[in-house]
Structure formats: C-alpha cells, structure tokens
C-alpha cells in the first residue's frame, strides 16, 4: 500500500467491486475501516483494500483531479516505460512522474492502469504486468475492428431508418430474412432500426426495397428450406428407353392446360364391334428407363414429386428424362395402360393393365377445346 509522507491519514482511496472509491475514515480497526463517502453513506472497508491514504478534504474534487490526470496519461507511453515483470503502481509512479507522486497523481496513474486492460494485466492489489507485445498488438487490432464495426453498425441503422438498404447488406438479405445470425452487425442494425421505426424486420426490409413481392418472399423461403442447393440438376447419364415393349393398338390423346409441358397422362377410346367401348388410360412410365441406384433414381427419391405453383413448377426429374418419356404427340412412348371395357350403358365389364408403347396423336389444350365444346356445338 502506498502512503503519502507527512500527511494525516484521514481519507482513503480503495478498491471495491472492481472499481475505485474514496471516503473519510471514521474509525480504524486495523483489519477494517469505517468510512464515509462524499454523499454521506457509511460502509465497512477491509484494510487490505486500501491503496492510498491522503489528507485532502474534498473527496469529489480528489476524484475529479485523479480522473483528469488519468485522461492525460498515454497508455502506449507507460506501456513502453513499464517494467517487464510484475510491478506496483507506486513504483511506476515514481518512474513516470520523476518524483514521489502526490496522492492525486498516484490515483490517476492507478486509474489509467486499471482502465487499460489490453496494455496491463491486473496481478493483485495495485499490482500489474505489461502485456506482451504480440498480445497487445492482437488486442489493439481487435479493438480497432470492433470500433470500425460499431461505426458501420451505426451508419447502417441511420440508413435503414431512412428506408435505404445499405449496399453491404444487399448480399445478406436472404440470410437476414430466413436464417439470421443475430451476432452480426447487420442483424443488430436491422433489429435496432426496426425498433426505432416501430416496425418488424420483414416490413422494414420491404420498405427498403429488399423484397420484390410477397410471392418472391414466400417462394425464396420455400426454396431455401427445400432446395438449398438450387432447383437445377447435376449431369446424369442419359435414360434408356426400352425397345422391347409391345405396341398398343390405339391412338391416344391428352387434354391439358396450355402451360403444361409434362404430358404424363393420355386417353384412348375404341368402339367395340358388339357395342360398347374400350377406354384406355395411359400414364407415362419414366421409371422404365431409370436404373435402380442410378443418379436419376437418387434425384427422384429426394424430390418425390414435381412442385406446382401458379405460373411455375419445379420438376421432379431432369428435363432430358422428361423429354424422353413425356407423352408428346407424334411419338410412341412407354406407358402403363389401364383398359376398361364398357357396355353401351357405360357399365364396366372388365379391366386389364399393360406396360406398352402408346402412340399419341394429339395433345389437346383446354383453351382450344373450350371454344369448340360449347352448349351450341354439343346440342
């Protein structure tokens, strides 16, 4: 503990709860002191927590002066002149000030040492050790990064509050919307700006023009969740169309919307000689050309189905496979056929299934049929 010569020890500068306080001694019980703070609060202080005793009457003035002295001390300089080994603050005080420091000077130096943990490691009561050069360099670099990040975050907040999306945040919009890292400055800025503008994160990004449309917002969420690697397909070996299937003795046709590109079902109707009909339902059979455990088999197992949405779709199979097996007009394609034999009253007399090639003669479209099958035309 440092003391000041020729002074009555009526006031103390002591450490408590990680900080420094001053008080007037009311009673000294050797191992503990009863002190009174400047605002009148009395407390019991352990004697070994006392760092300085001084006679100055004005406690608040003492602290103000000590803090002013601390502010004037360059931590880089005292780190340069500090001993390499563990030292007491009073020792460094004599070296730094060039004389036995006053109580205010000693307290100011102690405040500076304590307030520069990157430069000095606390080793005990009033004792410190200078940080190694490499450790100090790394700590200062980290502090500078944090300072720059704080400046950037503040700038982001102001820009977002003005409903302008910062350029640095544009590549991060999807992450911020669907899988935010709450430790990033971009998320913190967005969260702060949303609170200060009284809105939600999503509505704020929308106001900044980051969300083209409600459809886009929901579609991107869906794609991120179910198609994280994208909706495209890897290169695969071409599917082989079986060439040993029997040829069906029917001419089939399909009926679909104008936007349909995957023709996966068709119909055929054949009148029977004795009356009645044979109606065929023909389903495209790409599985006939997909080898077990092949790349295409793995793709189909992952996707399980084509995803349909208004005006768009995400196919289950690669385009090359679809082209080989879709029931396009003018070709004979593999299909699983269900034939139903109907009597003239359309009662089902029997059914059979076949795996075969079916010739498709027409891909009919609803928009064309709607103009032809009118009430007048079929009256």
Short mmCIF file of C-alpha atoms in Angstrom, two decimals:
data_model
loop_
_atom_site.label_atom_id
_atom_site.label_comp_id
_atom_site.label_asym_id
_atom_site.label_seq_id
_atom_site.Cartn_x
_atom_site.Cartn_y
_atom_site.Cartn_z
CA UNK A 1 0.00 0.00 0.00
CA UNK A 2 1.33 3.41 -0.92
CA UNK A 3 1.26 6.21 1.69
CA UNK A 4 1.92 9.92 1.49
CA UNK A 5 4.57 11.26 3.82
CA UNK A 6 3.83 14.00 6.36
CA UNK A 7 0.07 13.52 5.98
CA UNK A 8 -2.60 12.63 8.44
CA UNK A 9 -4.39 9.53 7.11
CA UNK A 10 -7.90 10.91 7.25
CA UNK A 11 -9.07 9.88 3.76
CA UNK A 12 -8.63 6.67 1.79
CA UNK A 13 -8.66 5.61 -1.84
CA UNK A 14 -9.72 1.98 -2.02
CA UNK A 15 -10.83 -0.76 -4.39
CA UNK A 16 -14.31 -2.25 -4.16
CA UNK A 17 -16.39 -4.34 -6.58
CA UNK A 18 -13.90 -3.88 -9.39
CA UNK A 19 -13.84 -0.09 -9.10
CA UNK A 20 -12.22 2.64 -7.01
CA UNK A 21 -13.83 4.78 -4.33
CA UNK A 22 -12.82 7.43 -1.80
CA UNK A 23 -14.02 8.03 1.71
CA UNK A 24 -13.20 9.71 5.01
CA UNK A 25 -12.02 7.39 7.78
CA UNK A 26 -14.31 7.47 10.80
CA UNK A 27 -12.76 4.54 12.64
CA UNK A 28 -9.65 2.43 12.08
CA UNK A 29 -9.94 -1.08 13.47
CA UNK A 30 -6.64 -2.28 12.00
CA UNK A 31 -8.14 -5.01 9.79
CA UNK A 32 -11.08 -2.88 8.71
CA UNK A 33 -12.10 0.73 8.44
CA UNK A 34 -15.38 2.53 8.79
CA UNK A 35 -15.51 5.17 6.08
CA UNK A 36 -17.97 7.79 4.98
CA UNK A 37 -18.43 8.56 1.29
CA UNK A 38 -18.82 12.08 -0.06
CA UNK A 39 -22.59 11.64 -0.26
CA UNK A 40 -22.75 10.55 3.39
CA UNK A 41 -23.11 6.79 3.05
CA UNK A 42 -21.09 4.85 5.60
CA UNK A 43 -19.56 1.46 4.93
CA UNK A 44 -17.07 -1.03 6.25
CA UNK A 45 -13.91 -1.42 4.19
CA UNK A 46 -11.25 -4.09 4.60
CA UNK A 47 -7.87 -2.57 5.39
CA UNK A 48 -6.16 -4.58 2.65
CA UNK A 49 -8.44 -2.95 0.05
CA UNK A 50 -6.98 0.49 0.78
CA UNK A 51 -4.49 1.69 -1.83
CA UNK A 52 -3.83 5.28 -0.72
CA UNK A 53 -4.27 7.39 2.41
CA UNK A 54 -4.35 11.15 1.96
CA UNK A 55 -5.37 14.29 3.84
CA UNK A 56 -7.20 16.11 1.06
CA UNK A 57 -10.52 17.37 2.35
CA UNK A 58 -12.57 17.42 -0.89
CA UNK A 59 -13.30 13.82 -1.86
CA UNK A 60 -15.17 14.63 -5.06
CA UNK A 61 -12.51 17.12 -6.07
CA UNK A 62 -9.86 14.47 -5.43
CA UNK A 63 -11.63 12.03 -7.75
CA UNK A 64 -12.14 14.68 -10.43
CA UNK A 65 -8.45 15.60 -10.34
CA UNK A 66 -7.37 11.95 -10.38
CA UNK A 67 -9.59 11.23 -13.39
CA UNK A 68 -8.22 14.28 -15.19
CA UNK A 69 -4.67 13.07 -14.58
CA UNK A 70 -5.63 9.59 -15.83
CA UNK A 71 -7.05 11.06 -19.03
CA UNK A 72 -3.74 12.81 -19.68
CA UNK A 73 -1.66 9.64 -19.41
CA UNK A 74 -0.88 7.92 -22.72
CA UNK A 75 -1.20 4.14 -22.23
CA UNK A 76 1.20 3.49 -25.11
CA UNK A 77 3.88 5.55 -23.38
CA UNK A 78 3.52 3.99 -19.93
CA UNK A 79 3.48 0.54 -21.54
CA UNK A 80 6.83 1.40 -23.13
CA UNK A 81 8.40 2.53 -19.85
CA UNK A 82 6.77 -0.04 -17.55
CA UNK A 83 8.93 -2.89 -16.19
CA UNK A 84 8.64 -6.21 -18.00
CA UNK A 85 7.97 -8.03 -14.77
CA UNK A 86 5.15 -7.54 -12.29
CA UNK A 87 5.22 -4.08 -10.69
CA UNK A 88 3.41 -1.97 -8.11
CA UNK A 89 1.69 1.15 -9.36
CA UNK A 90 3.63 3.31 -6.90
CA UNK A 91 6.94 2.14 -8.42
CA UNK A 92 5.79 3.09 -11.90
CA UNK A 93 4.52 6.39 -10.50
CA UNK A 94 7.98 7.45 -9.40
CA UNK A 95 9.38 6.49 -12.81
CA UNK A 96 6.62 8.22 -14.77
CA UNK A 97 6.29 11.47 -12.81
CA UNK A 98 10.02 11.78 -11.97
CA UNK A 99 9.26 12.34 -8.28
CA UNK A 100 7.30 10.81 -5.44
CA UNK A 101 3.76 11.19 -6.83
CA UNK A 102 1.10 13.09 -4.98
CA UNK A 103 -1.98 11.16 -3.90
CA UNK A 104 -3.92 12.54 -6.86
CA UNK A 105 -1.12 11.62 -9.29
CA UNK A 106 -0.81 8.12 -7.85
CA UNK A 107 -4.58 7.64 -8.02
CA UNK A 108 -4.65 8.96 -11.60
CA UNK A 109 -1.92 6.53 -12.67
CA UNK A 110 -3.75 3.67 -10.99
CA UNK A 111 -6.98 4.60 -12.76
CA UNK A 112 -5.14 4.62 -16.09
CA UNK A 113 -3.51 1.23 -15.45
CA UNK A 114 -6.81 -0.27 -14.39
CA UNK A 115 -8.64 1.27 -17.34
CA UNK A 116 -6.21 -0.15 -19.93
CA UNK A 117 -6.63 -3.95 -19.60
CA UNK A 118 -5.23 -4.52 -23.08
CA UNK A 119 -1.96 -2.90 -22.01
CA UNK A 120 -1.73 -4.10 -18.41
CA UNK A 121 -2.85 -7.29 -16.70
CA UNK A 122 -4.00 -6.94 -13.11
CA UNK A 123 -1.96 -9.27 -10.88
CA UNK A 124 -3.16 -8.22 -7.44
CA UNK A 125 -3.96 -5.19 -5.29
CA UNK A 126 -2.23 -2.28 -7.03
CA UNK A 127 -0.01 -4.69 -8.99
CA UNK A 128 0.12 -5.07 -12.76
CA UNK A 129 2.16 -6.59 -15.54
CA UNK A 130 2.63 -5.16 -19.03
CA UNK A 131 1.04 -7.21 -21.80
CA UNK A 132 3.48 -8.99 -24.15
CA UNK A 133 3.96 -7.14 -27.47
CA UNK A 134 2.19 -9.77 -29.59
CA UNK A 135 -0.76 -9.92 -27.21
CA UNK A 136 -1.05 -6.14 -27.15
CA UNK A 137 -0.88 -5.93 -30.93
CA UNK A 138 -3.65 -8.53 -31.30
CA UNK A 139 -5.80 -6.84 -28.65
CA UNK A 140 -5.44 -3.42 -30.26
CA UNK A 141 -6.28 -4.84 -33.69
CA UNK A 142 -9.38 -6.48 -32.23
CA UNK A 143 -10.42 -3.25 -30.54
CA UNK A 144 -10.00 -1.34 -33.80
CA UNK A 145 -12.11 -3.89 -35.64
CA UNK A 146 -14.83 -3.53 -33.05
CA UNK A 147 -14.63 0.25 -33.31
CA UNK A 148 -14.99 0.12 -37.08
CA UNK A 149 -17.86 -2.35 -36.76
CA UNK A 150 -19.61 -0.07 -34.30
CA UNK A 151 -19.28 2.83 -36.73
CA UNK A 152 -20.58 0.71 -39.60
CA UNK A 153 -23.48 -0.56 -37.50
CA UNK A 154 -24.47 2.98 -36.55
CA UNK A 155 -24.34 4.02 -40.22
CA UNK A 156 -26.48 1.03 -41.18
CA UNK A 157 -29.08 1.97 -38.58
CA UNK A 158 -29.38 5.52 -39.90
CA UNK A 159 -29.63 4.30 -43.50
CA UNK A 160 -32.31 1.73 -42.63
CA UNK A 161 -34.29 4.29 -40.65
CA UNK A 162 -34.33 6.39 -43.82
CA UNK A 163 -35.59 3.26 -45.67
CA UNK A 164 -32.40 2.89 -47.68
CA UNK A 165 -30.80 -0.55 -47.80
CA UNK A 166 -27.01 -0.27 -47.29
CA UNK A 167 -25.05 -1.76 -50.20
CA UNK A 168 -23.13 -4.02 -47.81
CA UNK A 169 -26.41 -5.61 -46.70
CA UNK A 170 -27.77 -6.43 -50.16
CA UNK A 171 -25.99 -9.82 -50.46
CA UNK A 172 -27.22 -10.71 -46.96
CA UNK A 173 -30.94 -10.09 -47.42
CA UNK A 174 -31.90 -13.77 -47.66
CA UNK A 175 -29.84 -14.64 -44.58
CA UNK A 176 -31.39 -11.76 -42.67
CA UNK A 177 -34.88 -12.86 -43.67
CA UNK A 178 -34.69 -16.61 -43.27
CA UNK A 179 -31.64 -17.62 -41.21
CA UNK A 180 -30.25 -14.55 -39.43
CA UNK A 181 -27.05 -14.67 -37.45
CA UNK A 182 -28.01 -12.48 -34.52
CA UNK A 183 -24.36 -11.78 -33.69
CA UNK A 184 -23.65 -9.89 -36.92
CA UNK A 185 -23.65 -6.11 -37.05
CA UNK A 186 -26.04 -6.22 -39.99
CA UNK A 187 -28.69 -8.07 -38.00
CA UNK A 188 -28.14 -5.88 -34.94
CA UNK A 189 -28.50 -2.76 -37.10
CA UNK A 190 -31.68 -4.12 -38.70
CA UNK A 191 -33.12 -5.02 -35.30
CA UNK A 192 -32.30 -1.59 -33.85
CA UNK A 193 -33.72 0.25 -36.86
CA UNK A 194 -36.91 -1.83 -36.73
CA UNK A 195 -37.42 -0.97 -33.07
CA UNK A 196 -36.73 2.71 -33.63
CA UNK A 197 -39.11 2.89 -36.61
CA UNK A 198 -41.79 0.86 -34.84
CA UNK A 199 -42.00 -1.94 -37.38
CA UNK A 200 -40.88 -5.53 -37.96
CA UNK A 201 -37.67 -6.67 -39.61
CA UNK A 202 -39.51 -8.03 -42.65
CA UNK A 203 -41.61 -4.88 -43.14
CA UNK A 204 -38.53 -2.70 -42.76
CA UNK A 205 -36.64 -4.65 -45.43
CA UNK A 206 -39.72 -4.43 -47.63
CA UNK A 207 -39.84 -0.66 -47.13
CA UNK A 208 -36.17 -0.55 -48.16
CA UNK A 209 -37.00 -2.32 -51.43
CA UNK A 210 -35.24 -5.56 -50.50
CA UNK A 211 -38.32 -7.74 -51.10
CA UNK A 212 -39.59 -7.55 -54.72
CA UNK A 213 -43.00 -9.00 -53.87
CA UNK A 214 -44.92 -11.08 -51.37
CA UNK A 215 -44.68 -14.02 -53.78
CA UNK A 216 -40.93 -13.61 -54.00
CA UNK A 217 -40.61 -13.52 -50.21
CA UNK A 218 -42.54 -16.76 -49.71
CA UNK A 219 -41.00 -18.51 -52.72
CA UNK A 220 -37.47 -17.77 -51.58
CA UNK A 221 -38.29 -19.07 -48.10
CA UNK A 222 -39.65 -22.29 -49.65
CA UNK A 223 -36.65 -22.73 -51.95
CA UNK A 224 -34.19 -22.09 -49.14
CA UNK A 225 -35.89 -24.72 -46.97
CA UNK A 226 -36.48 -27.41 -49.58
CA UNK A 227 -33.98 -26.64 -52.36
CA UNK A 228 -30.96 -25.31 -50.50
CA UNK A 229 -28.65 -26.46 -53.33
CA UNK A 230 -30.81 -24.92 -56.05
CA UNK A 231 -33.54 -26.26 -58.31
CA UNK A 232 -31.23 -27.33 -61.12
CA UNK A 233 -29.99 -30.83 -61.81
CA UNK A 234 -26.49 -32.32 -61.92
CA UNK A 235 -25.20 -34.03 -65.05
CA UNK A 236 -26.63 -37.54 -65.32
CA UNK A 237 -26.25 -40.46 -67.68
CA UNK A 238 -28.99 -40.49 -70.35
CA UNK A 239 -32.02 -42.64 -69.58
CA UNK A 240 -32.52 -45.59 -71.90
CA UNK A 241 -35.96 -46.00 -73.45
CA UNK A 242 -36.91 -49.72 -73.50
CA UNK A 243 -37.19 -51.01 -77.07
CA UNK A 244 -38.83 -54.35 -76.31
CA UNK A 245 -42.27 -53.12 -75.28
CA UNK A 246 -45.32 -54.18 -77.31
CA UNK A 247 -47.02 -51.53 -79.42
CA UNK A 248 -50.57 -50.66 -78.30
CA UNK A 249 -53.26 -50.83 -80.98
CA UNK A 250 -54.75 -47.48 -80.00
CA UNK A 251 -54.38 -43.82 -80.88
CA UNK A 252 -54.21 -41.79 -77.67
CA UNK A 253 -54.75 -38.12 -76.96
CA UNK A 254 -54.11 -35.86 -73.97
CA UNK A 255 -56.04 -32.91 -72.58
CA UNK A 256 -54.08 -30.33 -70.60
CA UNK A 257 -53.79 -26.67 -69.79
CA UNK A 258 -51.87 -24.54 -72.29
CA UNK A 259 -48.97 -24.15 -69.83
CA UNK A 260 -48.46 -27.89 -69.26
CA UNK A 261 -45.15 -29.17 -70.62
CA UNK A 262 -45.01 -32.54 -68.87
CA UNK A 263 -47.66 -34.68 -70.57
CA UNK A 264 -47.94 -37.54 -68.13
CA UNK A 265 -51.34 -38.98 -68.98
CA UNK A 266 -53.43 -39.63 -72.08
CA UNK A 267 -56.70 -41.31 -73.08
CA UNK A 268 -57.87 -43.58 -75.85
CA UNK A 269 -61.39 -44.65 -76.82
CA UNK A 270 -62.04 -47.58 -79.16
CA UNK A 271 -65.60 -48.64 -80.16
CA UNK A 272 -66.20 -52.38 -79.89
CA UNK A 273 -67.80 -54.39 -82.67
CA UNK A 274 -70.59 -55.74 -80.49
CA UNK A 275 -71.35 -52.38 -78.94
CA UNK A 276 -69.72 -50.62 -76.05
CA UNK A 277 -66.27 -49.16 -75.68
CA UNK A 278 -62.74 -49.86 -74.62
CA UNK A 279 -61.41 -46.84 -72.75
CA UNK A 280 -57.67 -46.63 -72.15
CA UNK A 281 -55.96 -44.52 -69.50
CA UNK A 282 -52.26 -44.23 -70.31
CA UNK A 283 -49.71 -43.00 -67.75
CA UNK A 284 -46.18 -42.03 -68.77
CA UNK A 285 -43.67 -44.51 -67.33
CA UNK A 286 -40.23 -42.88 -66.93
CA UNK A 287 -39.41 -45.43 -64.22
CA UNK A 288 -38.89 -47.96 -67.03
CA UNK A 289 -35.79 -46.03 -68.06
CA UNK A 290 -34.42 -45.31 -64.57
CA UNK A 291 -31.99 -47.91 -63.27
CA UNK A 292 -32.12 -48.65 -59.53
CA UNK A 293 -29.49 -46.70 -57.55
CA UNK A 294 -28.66 -44.55 -60.58
CA UNK A 295 -28.16 -40.79 -60.36
CA UNK A 296 -31.66 -40.16 -61.71
CA UNK A 297 -33.10 -42.67 -59.22
CA UNK A 298 -31.43 -40.75 -56.38
CA UNK A 299 -32.79 -37.43 -57.68
CA UNK A 300 -36.34 -38.81 -57.90
CA UNK A 301 -36.06 -40.29 -54.40
CA UNK A 302 -35.02 -36.92 -52.98
CA UNK A 303 -37.66 -34.86 -54.73
CA UNK A 304 -40.52 -37.40 -54.76
CA UNK A 305 -42.79 -35.07 -56.72
CA UNK A 306 -42.96 -32.12 -59.05
CA UNK A 307 -43.70 -28.88 -57.19
CA UNK A 308 -46.58 -26.97 -58.74
CA UNK A 309 -47.33 -23.31 -58.12
CA UNK A 310 -49.26 -20.63 -60.02
CA UNK A 311 -47.40 -19.93 -63.24
CA UNK A 312 -44.39 -22.09 -62.43
CA UNK A 313 -43.19 -25.50 -61.31
CA UNK A 314 -40.09 -27.35 -60.16
CA UNK A 315 -39.88 -30.73 -61.86
CA UNK A 316 -39.05 -33.96 -60.09
CA UNK A 317 -36.97 -35.30 -62.99
CA UNK A 318 -34.30 -33.65 -65.16
CA UNK A 319 -35.50 -32.14 -68.46
CA UNK A 320 -33.67 -34.78 -70.53
CA UNK A 321 -35.61 -37.58 -68.81
CA UNK A 322 -38.91 -35.73 -69.20
CA UNK A 323 -38.30 -35.20 -72.92
CA UNK A 324 -37.72 -38.93 -73.46
CA UNK A 325 -40.83 -40.09 -71.62
CA UNK A 326 -43.42 -37.30 -71.87
CA UNK A 327 -46.43 -38.27 -73.98
CA UNK A 328 -45.86 -35.79 -76.79
CA UNK A 329 -47.97 -36.09 -79.91
CA UNK A 330 -46.39 -37.75 -82.89
CA UNK A 331 -44.42 -40.32 -80.93
CA UNK A 332 -44.81 -43.72 -79.31
CA UNK A 333 -43.78 -43.58 -75.66
CA UNK A 334 -43.59 -46.13 -72.83
CA UNK A 335 -46.71 -46.10 -70.68
CA UNK A 336 -48.65 -48.07 -68.11
CA UNK A 337 -52.13 -48.55 -69.57
CA UNK A 338 -55.39 -49.37 -67.81
CA UNK A 339 -58.11 -50.57 -70.15
CA UNK A 340 -61.76 -50.61 -69.08
CA UNK A 341 -64.36 -52.49 -71.15
CA UNK A 342 -67.71 -50.67 -71.07
CA UNK A 343 -71.09 -51.84 -72.36
CA UNK A 344 -73.37 -49.46 -74.30
CA UNK A 345 -74.81 -48.24 -70.98
CA UNK A 346 -71.24 -47.50 -69.80
CA UNK A 347 -71.18 -50.24 -67.20
CA UNK A 348 -67.70 -51.60 -66.54
CA UNK A 349 -67.48 -55.20 -67.70
CA UNK A 350 -63.79 -55.74 -67.03
CA UNK A 351 -60.34 -54.17 -66.73
CA UNK A 352 -56.78 -55.05 -67.64
CA UNK A 353 -53.39 -53.35 -67.37
CA UNK A 354 -50.45 -53.42 -69.74
CA UNK A 355 -46.95 -51.98 -69.99
CA UNK A 356 -46.53 -50.96 -73.62
CA UNK A 357 -45.73 -48.31 -76.14
CA UNK A 358 -48.58 -45.95 -76.85
CA UNK A 359 -48.81 -43.74 -79.92
CA UNK A 360 -50.06 -40.24 -79.05
CA UNK A 361 -51.76 -38.49 -81.95
CA UNK A 362 -52.77 -35.21 -80.31
CA UNK A 363 -52.01 -33.04 -77.29
CA UNK A 364 -55.27 -31.15 -76.92
CA UNK A 365 -55.40 -27.91 -74.94
CA UNK A 366 -58.23 -26.64 -72.77
CA UNK A 367 -58.28 -23.19 -74.33
CA UNK A 368 -58.94 -24.66 -77.78
CA UNK A 369 -61.47 -27.20 -76.55
CA UNK A 370 -63.40 -24.52 -74.67
CA UNK A 371 -64.08 -22.72 -77.95
CA UNK A 372 -65.29 -25.89 -79.68
CA UNK A 373 -67.24 -27.74 -76.99
CA UNK A 374 -69.89 -25.10 -76.40
CA UNK A 375 -73.52 -25.65 -75.50
CA UNK A 376 -74.47 -24.93 -79.10
CA UNK A 377 -71.91 -27.33 -80.55
CA UNK A 378 -72.98 -30.31 -78.48
CA UNK A 379 -76.73 -29.58 -78.51
#
